[in-house]
Amino acid sequence: IGPRFKAGFEHRGLLLQENDFAVRIRFGGTNAVAGPGTVQIPADTKGAKANFLIGNDSRHWQRDLPLFGALRYLGVWPGVELTYKAEEKGLKAEYLVLPQASVGSIQLLFNHDVQIDNDGTLRIKGRSGEFVEDKPFIYQMIRGDRVALMGGFRKCVNGAIGFWVSTYDHNQPLVIDPSI
C-alpha cells in the first residue's frame, strides 16, 4: 500500500504493519467460517505488475504479478462480504451485510489492546505505535437514496470488536464503511 504501510491478507484474517508496529486481526465469532473455504477475489486491477526477486535462487522468484486495488472476502461470516481497498491514506474496510444476515456475526480479534473512543474511533495500541480506524459510516440504499444509520463499533463479551446498528430494514443490504 506504501513504503511505510503494508498489509498481508490471509484466509482467517490479515496483518497490518506501519514501520515497526504490526497488528494481526483474526476473523472471529461463533458464526465465522473463515478458513480454506473462504474465497478471496482480487478487484480493481491497476494495470501494473510487481516482481519479487528475493534470494539467490531464481526458481523462487515471482515475476509479473498483477497489482490490484482491492480484495474481497466471501464466506467469512454467513451473508457478509468484506472488501479491503487501498486508499491514499491507508486501507479501507467495507462490510456488506446481505438481506437477512446478522451484523452481530462480524467479530474481529486483535493481538493488541483495543479501545473505542467517545467519538466512535477505534484505536489499536501497541508499544511502538497505534492504528486508528474511523467511526464507521453505516448506511442502506433505499429507493436510490443513501440513508445513514446510527451505529458504530462495539466490544463483544469475548473481547472481540464488532458493530452495533440502530433499527434498519433487514430486507435490504447494509453497508458498514470504516477507514483504517
Tab-separated table of C-alpha atoms in Angstrom, residues 9 12 20 37 44 54 74 81 100 113 122 124 153 159 165:
chain	number	residue	atom	x	y	z
A	9	PHE	CA	-4.108	-10.941	3.684
A	12	ARG	CA	-8.513	-16.180	8.643
A	20	ASP	CA	7.863	-1.265	13.375
A	37	GLY	CA	-13.256	-22.375	2.217
A	44	ASP	CA	-9.834	-3.073	-9.138
A	54	ILE	CA	14.034	-12.498	-3.110
A	74	LEU	CA	-16.562	-14.110	0.663
A	81	GLU	CA	-18.936	-9.745	2.250
A	100	GLN	CA	-31.431	-11.369	6.474
A	113	ASP	CA	-5.113	-3.544	23.220
A	122	LEU	CA	-11.316	2.542	17.261
A	124	ILE	CA	-5.389	-0.411	18.364
A	153	PHE	CA	-18.005	-0.289	16.939
A	159	GLY	CA	-13.110	-9.140	23.811
A	165	VAL	CA	-26.560	-0.700	14.229
